[in-house]
PDB file of C-alpha atoms in Angstrom:
ATOM      1  CA  MET A   1     116.404  92.006 238.902  1.00  0.00           C
ATOM      2  CA  ARG A   2     117.509  88.779 237.028  1.00  0.00           C
ATOM      3  CA  VAL A   3     114.722  86.121 235.966  1.00  0.00           C
ATOM      4  CA  LEU A   4     115.521  82.997 234.527  1.00  0.00           C
ATOM      5  CA  VAL A   5     112.534  81.528 232.098  1.00  0.00           C
ATOM      6  CA  VAL A   6     112.335  77.962 231.442  1.00  0.00           C
ATOM      7  CA  GLU A   7     110.146  76.914 228.993  1.00  0.00           C
ATOM      8  CA  ASP A   8     110.241  74.578 225.854  1.00  0.00           C
ATOM      9  CA  GLU A   9     107.457  76.388 223.878  1.00  0.00           C
ATOM     10  CA  LEU A  10     109.551  78.705 221.824  1.00  0.00           C
ATOM     11  CA  THR A  11     106.879  81.168 221.118  1.00  0.00           C
ATOM     12  CA  LEU A  12     105.672  81.368 224.809  1.00  0.00           C
ATOM     13  CA  ALA A  13     109.409  81.723 225.985  1.00  0.00           C
ATOM     14  CA  GLY A  14     109.866  84.563 223.475  1.00  0.00           C
ATOM     15  CA  GLN A  15     106.681  86.189 224.872  1.00  0.00           C
ATOM     16  CA  LEU A  16     107.881  85.916 228.472  1.00  0.00           C
ATOM     17  CA  ALA A  17     111.351  86.925 227.851  1.00  0.00           C
ATOM     18  CA  GLN A  18     109.862  90.058 225.890  1.00  0.00           C
ATOM     19  CA  ALA A  19     107.240  91.048 228.736  1.00  0.00           C
ATOM     20  CA  LEU A  20     109.811  90.593 231.435  1.00  0.00           C
ATOM     21  CA  GLY A  21     112.453  92.659 229.588  1.00  0.00           C
ATOM     22  CA  GLU A  22     109.797  95.236 228.979  1.00  0.00           C
ATOM     23  CA  GLU A  23     109.463  95.486 232.694  1.00  0.00           C
ATOM     24  CA  GLY A  24     113.101  95.739 233.573  1.00  0.00           C
ATOM     25  CA  TYR A  25     113.889  92.481 234.294  1.00  0.00           C
ATOM     26  CA  ALA A  26     117.420  90.893 232.837  1.00  0.00           C
ATOM     27  CA  VAL A  27     116.056  87.701 231.592  1.00  0.00           C
ATOM     28  CA  ASP A  28     117.980  84.480 230.644  1.00  0.00           C
ATOM     29  CA  VAL A  29     115.886  81.713 228.814  1.00  0.00           C
ATOM     30  CA  ALA A  30     116.462  77.817 229.050  1.00  0.00           C
ATOM     31  CA  HIS A  31     114.401  75.535 226.723  1.00  0.00           C
ATOM     32  CA  ASN A  32     115.180  72.243 228.511  1.00  0.00           C
ATOM     33  CA  GLY A  33     115.481  70.783 231.917  1.00  0.00           C
ATOM     34  CA  VAL A  34     119.348  70.335 231.644  1.00  0.00           C
ATOM     35  CA  ASP A  35     120.146  73.730 230.786  1.00  0.00           C
ATOM     36  CA  ALA A  36     117.805  75.004 233.531  1.00  0.00           C
ATOM     37  CA  HIS A  37     119.251  73.174 235.955  1.00  0.00           C
ATOM     38  CA  PHE A  38     122.880  74.211 235.098  1.00  0.00           C
ATOM     39  CA  MET A  39     121.852  77.841 235.148  1.00  0.00           C
ATOM     40  CA  GLY A  40     119.863  78.014 238.155  1.00  0.00           C
ATOM     41  CA  ASP A  41     122.680  75.916 239.948  1.00  0.00           C
ATOM     42  CA  ASP A  42     125.208  78.499 239.358  1.00  0.00           C
ATOM     43  CA  GLU A  43     125.665  80.003 242.945  1.00  0.00           C
ATOM     44  CA  ARG A  44     128.041  82.714 241.760  1.00  0.00           C
ATOM     45  CA  ALA A  45     125.209  84.529 239.733  1.00  0.00           C
ATOM     46  CA  PRO A  46     121.587  83.353 241.632  1.00  0.00           C
ATOM     47  CA  PHE A  47     118.513  84.511 239.671  1.00  0.00           C
ATOM     48  CA  ASP A  48     115.909  86.550 242.049  1.00  0.00           C
ATOM     49  CA  ALA A  49     113.203  84.377 240.552  1.00  0.00           C
ATOM     50  CA  VAL A  50     112.386  81.628 238.056  1.00  0.00           C
ATOM     51  CA  VAL A  51     109.404  81.003 235.835  1.00  0.00           C
ATOM     52  CA  LEU A  52     109.499  77.241 235.343  1.00  0.00           C
ATOM     53  CA  ASP A  53     107.225  75.039 233.185  1.00  0.00           C
ATOM     54  CA  LEU A  54     107.098  71.414 234.152  1.00  0.00           C
ATOM     55  CA  GLY A  55     106.976  69.885 231.217  1.00  0.00           C
ATOM     56  CA  LEU A  56     110.526  70.196 229.841  1.00  0.00           C
ATOM     57  CA  PRO A  57     112.442  67.900 227.691  1.00  0.00           C
ATOM     58  CA  GLN A  58     115.594  66.253 228.858  1.00  0.00           C
ATOM     59  CA  MET A  59     114.893  66.641 232.450  1.00  0.00           C
ATOM     60  CA  ASP A  60     111.198  67.590 233.859  1.00  0.00           C
ATOM     61  CA  GLY A  61     110.519  70.628 235.611  1.00  0.00           C
ATOM     62  CA  LEU A  62     109.838  68.793 238.907  1.00  0.00           C
ATOM     63  CA  THR A  63     113.247  67.205 238.934  1.00  0.00           C
ATOM     64  CA  VAL A  64     115.030  70.352 238.179  1.00  0.00           C
ATOM     65  CA  LEU A  65     113.008  71.980 241.048  1.00  0.00           C
ATOM     66  CA  LYS A  66     114.059  69.175 243.369  1.00  0.00           C
ATOM     67  CA  LYS A  67     117.494  69.351 242.429  1.00  0.00           C
ATOM     68  CA  TRP A  68     117.799  73.214 243.012  1.00  0.00           C
ATOM     69  CA  ARG A  69     116.272  72.666 246.262  1.00  0.00           C
ATOM     70  CA  ALA A  70     118.356  69.802 247.244  1.00  0.00           C
ATOM     71  CA  ALA A  71     121.509  71.699 246.487  1.00  0.00           C
ATOM     72  CA  GLY A  72     120.375  74.880 248.767  1.00  0.00           C
ATOM     73  CA  ARG A  73     118.749  77.085 245.833  1.00  0.00           C
ATOM     74  CA  GLY A  74     116.447  79.393 247.424  1.00  0.00           C
ATOM     75  CA  MET A  75     115.278  81.572 244.708  1.00  0.00           C
ATOM     76  CA  PRO A  76     111.754  81.982 244.149  1.00  0.00           C
ATOM     77  CA  VAL A  77     110.191  79.683 241.875  1.00  0.00           C
ATOM     78  CA  LEU A  78     106.533  80.355 239.875  1.00  0.00           C
ATOM     79  CA  ILE A  79     105.858  77.014 238.146  1.00  0.00           C
ATOM     80  CA  LEU A  80     103.302  76.905 235.243  1.00  0.00           C
ATOM     81  CA  THR A  81     101.251  73.765 235.049  1.00  0.00           C
ATOM     82  CA  ALA A  82      98.581  72.553 232.481  1.00  0.00           C
ATOM     83  CA  ARG A  83      94.746  73.542 232.934  1.00  0.00           C
ATOM     84  CA  ASP A  84      92.816  71.799 235.571  1.00  0.00           C
ATOM     85  CA  ASN A  85      96.032  69.418 236.285  1.00  0.00           C
ATOM     86  CA  TRP A  86      95.656  70.171 240.280  1.00  0.00           C
ATOM     87  CA  HIS A  87      98.090  67.392 241.234  1.00  0.00           C
ATOM     88  CA  GLU A  88     100.958  69.077 239.289  1.00  0.00           C
ATOM     89  CA  LYS A  89     100.412  71.885 241.539  1.00  0.00           C
ATOM     90  CA  VAL A  90     100.222  70.137 244.836  1.00  0.00           C
ATOM     91  CA  THR A  91     103.511  68.233 243.914  1.00  0.00           C
ATOM     92  CA  GLY A  92     105.233  71.063 242.595  1.00  0.00           C
ATOM     93  CA  ILE A  93     104.556  73.362 245.770  1.00  0.00           C
ATOM     94  CA  ASP A  94     105.356  70.444 247.722  1.00  0.00           C
ATOM     95  CA  ALA A  95     108.732  70.335 245.897  1.00  0.00           C
ATOM     96  CA  GLY A  96     109.676  73.591 246.906  1.00  0.00           C
ATOM     97  CA  ALA A  97     107.777  75.897 244.509  1.00  0.00           C
ATOM     98  CA  ASP A  98     106.611  79.234 246.021  1.00  0.00           C
ATOM     99  CA  ASP A  99     103.407  79.916 243.650  1.00  0.00           C
ATOM    100  CA  TYR A 100     101.986  78.514 240.631  1.00  0.00           C
ATOM    101  CA  LEU A 101      99.972  79.821 237.294  1.00  0.00           C
ATOM    102  CA  THR A 102      97.757  77.706 235.141  1.00  0.00           C
ATOM    103  CA  LYS A 103      98.219  77.786 231.289  1.00  0.00           C
ATOM    104  CA  PRO A 104      96.784  79.844 229.469  1.00  0.00           C
ATOM    105  CA  PHE A 105      97.502  82.843 231.959  1.00  0.00           C
ATOM    106  CA  GLN A 106      97.152  86.560 231.649  1.00  0.00           C
ATOM    107  CA  MET A 107     100.593  88.307 231.281  1.00  0.00           C
ATOM    108  CA  GLU A 108      99.623  90.869 233.962  1.00  0.00           C
ATOM    109  CA  GLU A 109      98.805  88.146 236.501  1.00  0.00           C
ATOM    110  CA  LEU A 110     102.246  86.456 235.953  1.00  0.00           C
ATOM    111  CA  LEU A 111     104.239  89.625 236.289  1.00  0.00           C
ATOM    112  CA  ALA A 112     102.150  90.466 239.609  1.00  0.00           C
ATOM    113  CA  ARG A 113     102.826  87.114 241.100  1.00  0.00           C
ATOM    114  CA  LEU A 114     106.445  87.640 240.114  1.00  0.00           C
ATOM    115  CA  ARG A 115     106.814  90.799 241.774  1.00  0.00           C
ATOM    116  CA  ALA A 116     105.222  89.732 244.995  1.00  0.00           C
ATOM    117  CA  LEU A 117     107.709  86.777 245.157  1.00  0.00           C
ATOM    118  CA  ILE A 118     110.492  88.956 244.489  1.00  0.00           C
ATOM    119  CA  ARG A 119     109.197  91.235 247.475  1.00  0.00           C
ATOM    120  CA  ARG A 120     108.457  88.700 249.879  1.00  0.00           C
ATOM    121  CA  ALA A 121     112.071  86.912 249.359  1.00  0.00           C
ATOM    122  CA  GLY A 122     113.630  90.428 250.206  1.00  0.00           C
ATOM    123  CA  GLY A 123     110.981  90.637 253.381  1.00  0.00           C
ATOM    124  CA  HIS A 124     109.129  93.380 251.721  1.00  0.00           C
ATOM    125  CA  ALA A 125     105.469  93.091 252.013  1.00  0.00           C
ATOM    126  CA  SER A 126     104.158  95.997 249.780  1.00  0.00           C
ATOM    127  CA  ALA A 127     104.443  96.771 246.206  1.00  0.00           C
ATOM    128  CA  GLU A 128     105.906 100.301 247.231  1.00  0.00           C
ATOM    129  CA  LEU A 129     109.540  99.931 248.747  1.00  0.00           C
ATOM    130  CA  HIS A 130     110.610 102.963 250.946  1.00  0.00           C
ATOM    131  CA  CYS A 131     114.070 104.302 251.875  1.00  0.00           C
ATOM    132  CA  GLY A 132     113.887 107.798 253.725  1.00  0.00           C
ATOM    133  CA  PRO A 133     112.129 110.125 251.151  1.00  0.00           C
ATOM    134  CA  VAL A 134     112.553 107.632 248.429  1.00  0.00           C
ATOM    135  CA  MET A 135     109.821 105.597 247.301  1.00  0.00           C
ATOM    136  CA  LEU A 136     110.080 102.872 244.384  1.00  0.00           C
ATOM    137  CA  ASP A 137     106.449 101.685 242.972  1.00  0.00           C
ATOM    138  CA  THR A 138     107.339  98.125 241.564  1.00  0.00           C
ATOM    139  CA  ARG A 139     103.980  97.847 239.958  1.00  0.00           C
ATOM    140  CA  HIS A 140     104.600 100.884 237.590  1.00  0.00           C
ATOM    141  CA  SER A 141     108.507 101.186 237.892  1.00  0.00           C
ATOM    142  CA  ARG A 142     108.210 104.685 239.186  1.00  0.00           C
ATOM    143  CA  VAL A 143     110.411 106.500 241.557  1.00  0.00           C
ATOM    144  CA  THR A 144     109.489 109.459 243.677  1.00  0.00           C
ATOM    145  CA  VAL A 145     111.539 111.652 246.266  1.00  0.00           C
ATOM    146  CA  ASN A 146     109.419 113.517 248.672  1.00  0.00           C
ATOM    147  CA  GLY A 147     106.487 112.806 246.433  1.00  0.00           C
ATOM    148  CA  GLN A 148     108.083 114.412 243.583  1.00  0.00           C
ATOM    149  CA  ALA A 149     108.644 112.148 240.497  1.00  0.00           C
ATOM    150  CA  VAL A 150     112.284 111.257 239.517  1.00  0.00           C
ATOM    151  CA  THR A 151     113.231 110.288 235.828  1.00  0.00           C
ATOM    152  CA  LEU A 152     115.617 107.340 235.568  1.00  0.00           C
ATOM    153  CA  THR A 153     116.849 105.406 232.665  1.00  0.00           C
ATOM    154  CA  SER A 154     116.108 101.616 232.600  1.00  0.00           C
ATOM    155  CA  HIS A 155     119.427 100.874 234.171  1.00  0.00           C
ATOM    156  CA  GLU A 156     119.529 103.615 236.610  1.00  0.00           C
ATOM    157  CA  TYR A 157     116.100 101.990 237.798  1.00  0.00           C
ATOM    158  CA  ARG A 158     117.528  98.596 237.638  1.00  0.00           C
ATOM    159  CA  VAL A 159     120.401  99.290 239.903  1.00  0.00           C
ATOM    160  CA  LEU A 160     118.111 101.210 242.411  1.00  0.00           C
ATOM    161  CA  ASP A 161     115.710  98.553 242.154  1.00  0.00           C
ATOM    162  CA  TYR A 162     118.280  95.811 243.318  1.00  0.00           C
ATOM    163  CA  LEU A 163     119.466  97.901 246.170  1.00  0.00           C
ATOM    164  CA  MET A 164     115.964  98.884 247.433  1.00  0.00           C
ATOM    165  CA  HIS A 165     115.379  95.167 247.601  1.00  0.00           C
ATOM    166  CA  HIS A 166     118.481  94.538 249.375  1.00  0.00           C
ATOM    167  CA  CYS A 167     118.397  97.736 251.604  1.00  0.00           C
ATOM    168  CA  GLY A 168     121.304  97.844 254.317  1.00  0.00           C
ATOM    169  CA  GLN A 169     123.471  95.112 252.503  1.00  0.00           C
ATOM    170  CA  ILE A 170     126.594  95.589 250.473  1.00  0.00           C
ATOM    171  CA  VAL A 171     126.112  94.760 247.199  1.00  0.00           C
ATOM    172  CA  SER A 172     129.126  94.411 244.944  1.00  0.00           C
ATOM    173  CA  ARG A 173     129.774  95.780 241.487  1.00  0.00           C
ATOM    174  CA  SER A 174     129.754  92.258 239.997  1.00  0.00           C
ATOM    175  CA  VAL A 175     126.434  91.368 241.651  1.00  0.00           C
ATOM    176  CA  LEU A 176     125.057  94.576 240.239  1.00  0.00           C
ATOM    177  CA  ILE A 177     126.175  93.479 236.767  1.00  0.00           C
ATOM    178  CA  GLU A 178     124.599  90.144 236.879  1.00  0.00           C
ATOM    179  CA  HIS A 179     121.207  91.823 238.102  1.00  0.00           C
ATOM    180  CA  ILE A 180     120.880  94.243 235.584  1.00  0.00           C
ATOM    181  CA  TYR A 181     122.134  92.693 232.514  1.00  0.00           C
ATOM    182  CA  ALA A 182     120.825  89.398 230.684  1.00  0.00           C
ATOM    183  CA  GLN A 183     123.828  86.755 230.000  1.00  0.00           C
ATOM    184  CA  ASP A 184     123.845  87.612 226.127  1.00  0.00           C
ATOM    185  CA  CYS A 185     124.713  91.338 226.892  1.00  0.00           C
ATOM    186  CA  ASP A 186     127.840  92.855 226.477  1.00  0.00           C
ATOM    187  CA  ARG A 187     128.896  93.873 230.164  1.00  0.00           C
ATOM    188  CA  ASP A 188     131.290  96.743 231.105  1.00  0.00           C
ATOM    189  CA  SER A 189     131.904  96.857 234.825  1.00  0.00           C
ATOM    190  CA  ASN A 190     132.773 100.440 234.691  1.00  0.00           C
ATOM    191  CA  THR A 191     129.028 101.330 233.531  1.00  0.00           C
ATOM    192  CA  VAL A 192     128.063 100.376 237.036  1.00  0.00           C
ATOM    193  CA  GLU A 193     129.973 103.346 238.824  1.00  0.00           C
ATOM    194  CA  VAL A 194     128.548 105.648 236.063  1.00  0.00           C
ATOM    195  CA  PHE A 195     124.852 104.265 236.994  1.00  0.00           C
ATOM    196  CA  ILE A 196     125.624 105.030 240.679  1.00  0.00           C
ATOM    197  CA  ALA A 197     127.003 108.318 240.082  1.00  0.00           C
ATOM    198  CA  ARG A 198     124.011 109.313 238.155  1.00  0.00           C
ATOM    199  CA  LEU A 199     121.534 108.035 240.711  1.00  0.00           C
ATOM    200  CA  ARG A 200     123.314 110.165 243.455  1.00  0.00           C
ATOM    201  CA  LYS A 201     122.865 113.311 241.650  1.00  0.00           C
ATOM    202  CA  LYS A 202     119.210 112.490 241.458  1.00  0.00           C
ATOM    203  CA  LEU A 203     118.714 111.038 245.053  1.00  0.00           C
ATOM    204  CA  PRO A 204     119.201 112.616 248.796  1.00  0.00           C
ATOM    205  CA  PRO A 205     122.983 112.867 249.506  1.00  0.00           C
ATOM    206  CA  GLY A 206     124.310 110.000 251.434  1.00  0.00           C
ATOM    207  CA  LEU A 207     121.466 107.381 250.460  1.00  0.00           C
ATOM    208  CA  ILE A 208     124.092 105.484 248.597  1.00  0.00           C
ATOM    209  CA  GLU A 209     127.393 104.427 250.295  1.00  0.00           C
ATOM    210  CA  THR A 210     130.521 103.159 248.705  1.00  0.00           C
ATOM    211  CA  GLU A 211     132.118 100.401 250.735  1.00  0.00           C
ATOM    212  CA  ARG A 212     135.642 100.339 249.280  1.00  0.00           C
ATOM    213  CA  GLY A 213     136.760  97.230 247.733  1.00  0.00           C
ATOM    214  CA  GLN A 214     133.432  95.816 248.431  1.00  0.00           C
ATOM    215  CA  GLY A 215     130.457  97.587 246.683  1.00  0.00           C
ATOM    216  CA  TYR A 216     127.893  99.652 247.584  1.00  0.00           C
ATOM    217  CA  ARG A 217     125.042  99.757 250.214  1.00  0.00           C
ATOM    218  CA  LEU A 218     121.973 101.746 250.185  1.00  0.00           C
ATOM    219  CA  VAL A 219     121.309 103.196 253.618  1.00  0.00           C
ATOM    220  CA  CYS A 220     118.067 104.364 254.681  1.00  0.00           C
ATOM    221  CA  PRO A 221     117.544 106.859 257.198  1.00  0.00           C
ATOM    222  CA  SER A 222     116.086 105.842 260.610  1.00  0.00           C
TER     223      SER A 222
END
């Protein structure tokens, strides 16, 4: 999953990026509203979620959010607001935010809220995603098959996580690359095929289909 962190306080931005990275997210960071608007407005590589501070230089977060929504960008947005500034929360949600968190906050709560936003955006109500005998626990980054734990590398998990959130949909190789690697990482499209091949060895046969020339699809048994 790919997340954009928009925060002008460098220390907090670094803490958020580190915590999200440790949770398996591909993280991009913007420190001002202009860069944030540009990055979030790229429809070729949409983010799965955004953590957006409202008090930003160059362009405030509320304006950024309104511009995204006016352009039809529908990714979930979690806004960060100052303590007791209730009108910012109301204005932010009216502008299209999906949730808010008041500073200072516990990182565990932010991670939980982000997981919930991403799940709901994909139509999933539970923290546990199921596809036949496969269960992926988004809270603890664990995967089981018929109740037995499956050991995955971080990138194998990221690929499966994205496919599970988009079960039944064809996902192209380029989309997978965008959502498992941050923008500043070296990207090799051939590695996606390697991750898919490894996953097929660890999961029940036939679960991941290849659509020639289009990408991959996770097929859940009825």
